[in-house]
GROMACS .gro file of C-alpha atoms in nm:
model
  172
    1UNK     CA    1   0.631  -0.043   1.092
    2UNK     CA    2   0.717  -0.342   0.875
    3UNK     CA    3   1.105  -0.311   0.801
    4UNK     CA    4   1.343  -0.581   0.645
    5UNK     CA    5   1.737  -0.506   0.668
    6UNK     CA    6   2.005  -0.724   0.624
    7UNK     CA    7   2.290  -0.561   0.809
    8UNK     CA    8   2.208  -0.257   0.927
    9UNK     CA    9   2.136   0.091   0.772
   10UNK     CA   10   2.498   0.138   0.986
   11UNK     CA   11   2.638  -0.017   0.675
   12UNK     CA   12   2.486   0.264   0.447
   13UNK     CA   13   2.658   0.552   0.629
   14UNK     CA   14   2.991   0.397   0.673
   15UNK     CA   15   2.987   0.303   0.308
   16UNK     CA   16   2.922   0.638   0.199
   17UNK     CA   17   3.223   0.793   0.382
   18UNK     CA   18   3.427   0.567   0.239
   19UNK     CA   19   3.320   0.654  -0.114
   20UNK     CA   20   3.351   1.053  -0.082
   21UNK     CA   21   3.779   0.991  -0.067
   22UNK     CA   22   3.809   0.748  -0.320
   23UNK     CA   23   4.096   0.573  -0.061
   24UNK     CA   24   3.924   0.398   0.252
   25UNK     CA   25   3.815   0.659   0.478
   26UNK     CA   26   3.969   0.649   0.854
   27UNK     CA   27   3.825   0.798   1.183
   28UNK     CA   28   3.983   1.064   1.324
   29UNK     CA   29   3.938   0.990   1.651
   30UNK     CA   30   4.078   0.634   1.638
   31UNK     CA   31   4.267   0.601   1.337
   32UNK     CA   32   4.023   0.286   1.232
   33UNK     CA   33   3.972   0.232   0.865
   34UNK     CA   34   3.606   0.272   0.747
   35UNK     CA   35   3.446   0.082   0.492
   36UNK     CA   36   3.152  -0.211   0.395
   37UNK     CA   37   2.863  -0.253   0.163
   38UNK     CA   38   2.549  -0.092   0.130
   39UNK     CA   39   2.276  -0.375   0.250
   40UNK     CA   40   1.961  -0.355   0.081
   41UNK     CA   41   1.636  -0.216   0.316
   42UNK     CA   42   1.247  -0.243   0.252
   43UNK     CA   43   1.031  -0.067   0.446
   44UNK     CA   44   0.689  -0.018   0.511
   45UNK     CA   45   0.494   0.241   0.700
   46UNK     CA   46   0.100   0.247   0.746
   47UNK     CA   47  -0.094   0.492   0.930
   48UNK     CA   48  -0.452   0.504   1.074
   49UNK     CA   49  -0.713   0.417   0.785
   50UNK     CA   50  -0.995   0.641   0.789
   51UNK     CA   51  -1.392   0.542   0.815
   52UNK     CA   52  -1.528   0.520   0.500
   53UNK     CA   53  -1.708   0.880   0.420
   54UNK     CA   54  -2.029   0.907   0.164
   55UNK     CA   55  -1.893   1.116  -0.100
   56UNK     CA   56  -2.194   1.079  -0.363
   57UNK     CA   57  -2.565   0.971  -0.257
   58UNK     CA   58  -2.791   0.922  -0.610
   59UNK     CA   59  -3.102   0.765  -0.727
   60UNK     CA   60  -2.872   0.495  -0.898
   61UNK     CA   61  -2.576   0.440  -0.668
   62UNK     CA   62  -2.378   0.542  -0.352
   63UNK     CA   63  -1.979   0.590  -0.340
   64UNK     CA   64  -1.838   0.569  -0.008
   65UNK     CA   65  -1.409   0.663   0.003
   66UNK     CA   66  -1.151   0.597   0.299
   67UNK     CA   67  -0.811   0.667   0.256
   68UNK     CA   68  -0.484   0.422   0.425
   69UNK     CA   69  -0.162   0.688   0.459
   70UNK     CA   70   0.161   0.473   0.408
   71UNK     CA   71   0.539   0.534   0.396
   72UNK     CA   72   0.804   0.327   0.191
   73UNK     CA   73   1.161   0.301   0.188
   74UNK     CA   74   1.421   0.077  -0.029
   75UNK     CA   75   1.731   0.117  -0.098
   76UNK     CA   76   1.647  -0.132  -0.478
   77UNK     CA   77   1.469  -0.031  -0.737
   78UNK     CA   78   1.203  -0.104  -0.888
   79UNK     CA   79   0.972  -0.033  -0.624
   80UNK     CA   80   0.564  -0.131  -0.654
   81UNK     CA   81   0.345  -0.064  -0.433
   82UNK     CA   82   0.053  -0.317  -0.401
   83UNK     CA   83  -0.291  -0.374  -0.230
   84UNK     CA   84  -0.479  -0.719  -0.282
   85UNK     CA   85  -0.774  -0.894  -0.054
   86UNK     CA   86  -0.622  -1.077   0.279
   87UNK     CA   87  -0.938  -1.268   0.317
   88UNK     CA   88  -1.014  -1.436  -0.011
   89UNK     CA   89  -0.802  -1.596  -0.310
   90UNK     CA   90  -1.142  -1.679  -0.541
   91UNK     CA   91  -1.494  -1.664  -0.545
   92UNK     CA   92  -1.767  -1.438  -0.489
   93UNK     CA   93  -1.599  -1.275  -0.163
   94UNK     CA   94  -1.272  -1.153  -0.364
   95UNK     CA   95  -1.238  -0.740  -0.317
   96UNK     CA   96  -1.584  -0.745  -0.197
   97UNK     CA   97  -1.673  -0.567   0.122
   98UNK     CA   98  -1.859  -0.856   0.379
   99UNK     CA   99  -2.062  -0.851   0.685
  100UNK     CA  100  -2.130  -1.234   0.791
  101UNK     CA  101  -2.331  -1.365   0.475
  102UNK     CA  102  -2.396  -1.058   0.314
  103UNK     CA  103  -2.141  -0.937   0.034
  104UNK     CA  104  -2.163  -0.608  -0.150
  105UNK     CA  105  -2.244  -0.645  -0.475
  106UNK     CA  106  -1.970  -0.379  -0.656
  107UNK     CA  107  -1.606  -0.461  -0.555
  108UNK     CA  108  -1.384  -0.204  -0.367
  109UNK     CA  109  -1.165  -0.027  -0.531
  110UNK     CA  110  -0.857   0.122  -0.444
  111UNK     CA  111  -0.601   0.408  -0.628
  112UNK     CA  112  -0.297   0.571  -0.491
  113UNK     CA  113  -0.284   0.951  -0.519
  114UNK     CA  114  -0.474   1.117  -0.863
  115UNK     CA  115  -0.363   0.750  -1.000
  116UNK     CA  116  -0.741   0.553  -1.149
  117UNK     CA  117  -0.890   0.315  -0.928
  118UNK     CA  118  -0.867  -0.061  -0.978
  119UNK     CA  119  -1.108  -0.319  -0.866
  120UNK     CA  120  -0.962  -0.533  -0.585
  121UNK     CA  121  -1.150  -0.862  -0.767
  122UNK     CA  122  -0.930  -0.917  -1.012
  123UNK     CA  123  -0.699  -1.250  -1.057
  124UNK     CA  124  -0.392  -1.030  -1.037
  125UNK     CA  125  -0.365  -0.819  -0.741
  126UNK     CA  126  -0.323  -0.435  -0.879
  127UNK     CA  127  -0.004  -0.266  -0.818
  128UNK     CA  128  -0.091   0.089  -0.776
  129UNK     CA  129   0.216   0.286  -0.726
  130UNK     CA  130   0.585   0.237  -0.861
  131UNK     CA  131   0.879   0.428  -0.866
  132UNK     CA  132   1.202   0.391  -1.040
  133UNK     CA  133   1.480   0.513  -0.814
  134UNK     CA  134   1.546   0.405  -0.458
  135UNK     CA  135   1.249   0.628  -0.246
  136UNK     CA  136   1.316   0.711   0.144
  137UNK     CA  137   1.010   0.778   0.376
  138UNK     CA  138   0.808   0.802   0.052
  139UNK     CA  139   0.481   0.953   0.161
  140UNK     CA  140   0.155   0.796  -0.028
  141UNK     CA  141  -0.159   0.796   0.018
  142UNK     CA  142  -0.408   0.461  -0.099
  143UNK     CA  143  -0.778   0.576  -0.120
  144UNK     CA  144  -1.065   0.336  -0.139
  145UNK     CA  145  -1.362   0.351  -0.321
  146UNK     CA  146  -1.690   0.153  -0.239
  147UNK     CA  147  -2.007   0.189  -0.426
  148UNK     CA  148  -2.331   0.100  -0.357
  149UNK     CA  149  -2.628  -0.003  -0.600
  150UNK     CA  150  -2.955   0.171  -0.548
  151UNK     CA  151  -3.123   0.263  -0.224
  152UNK     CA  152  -3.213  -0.121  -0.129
  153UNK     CA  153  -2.851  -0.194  -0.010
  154UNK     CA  154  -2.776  -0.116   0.335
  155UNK     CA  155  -2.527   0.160   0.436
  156UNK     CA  156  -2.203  -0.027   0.458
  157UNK     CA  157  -2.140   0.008   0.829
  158UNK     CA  158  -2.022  -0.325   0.981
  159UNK     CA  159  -1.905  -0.452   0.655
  160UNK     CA  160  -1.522  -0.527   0.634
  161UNK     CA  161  -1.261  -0.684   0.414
  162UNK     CA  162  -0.846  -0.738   0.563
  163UNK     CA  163  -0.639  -0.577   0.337
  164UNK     CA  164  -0.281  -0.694   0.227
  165UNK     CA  165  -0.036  -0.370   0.180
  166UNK     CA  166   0.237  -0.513   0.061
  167UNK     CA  167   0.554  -0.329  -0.117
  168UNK     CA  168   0.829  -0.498  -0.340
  169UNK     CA  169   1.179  -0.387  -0.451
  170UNK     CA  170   1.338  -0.581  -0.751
  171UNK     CA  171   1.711  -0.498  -0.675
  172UNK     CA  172   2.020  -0.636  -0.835
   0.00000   0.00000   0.00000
């Protein structure tokens, strides 16, 4: 897990019992007054990517999908969730799957949930999931898309790409 946290999500519960009284709160057991500020916290979970599956074999094309399970947390909002191609900035390579020389000729393409796919070879990396409000252990799910041109390409086995997951929160 990926987490950032500037003091401590200890902050977050002492700050809420010192809101529910309106006065500062005090421990019981001690007598010690309670109080602080809510840090901010971005977190990000991601689980076991799957092999890609064939999910469509045609005369014209092949569509392969694997799916990446994630988890987010922040405490800011705006929160985006984005995906964009570790490996290359530019060029042919960019959202492409590779296996040494060899590049597939359709980009990949990746969606979150029912949300459409985007092609990861565009010049701006494609956000695809934001929420509003402040999410905890947010539960997506980014599914990837490959397709293949006619029955001359190879099966994509041994091709790869490094993928950046990467999640934002605007806050105040």
């Amino acid at each position: 897990m990926i987490a950032a946290t500037r003091r401590g999500t200890l902050a977050l519960l002492v700050a809420t019992l010192a809101a529910l009284g309106g006065a500062p709160a005090v421990l019981a057991e001690t007598g010690t007054p309670v109080g602080g500020t809510v840090e901010s916290t971005l977190a990000l979970s991601l689980g076991e990517p799957s092999l890609f599956a064939s999910v469509h074999a045609g005369h014209k094309h092949s569509v392969y999908d694997a799916t990446i399970p994630v988890e987010v947390t922040a405490t800011d909002a705006p929160v985006s969730l984005s995906l964009a191609d570790g490996e290359a900035i530019s060029g042919t390579r960019r959202g492409h799957l590779v296996r040494g020389h060899s590049i597939v000729a359709i980009a990949l393409q990746a969606a979150v949930g029912r949300g459409r796919f985007r092609s990861l070879d565009a010049s701006v990396d494609p956000v695809l999931e934001q929420w509003s409000e402040p999410v905890s252990l947010e539960g997506a799910t980014i599914r990837l898309r490959q397709a293949v041109r006619g029955t001359h390409q190879p099966p994509i086995g041994g091709y790869h790409k490094l993928l950046l997951v990467t999640v934002t929160a605007a806050g105040p």
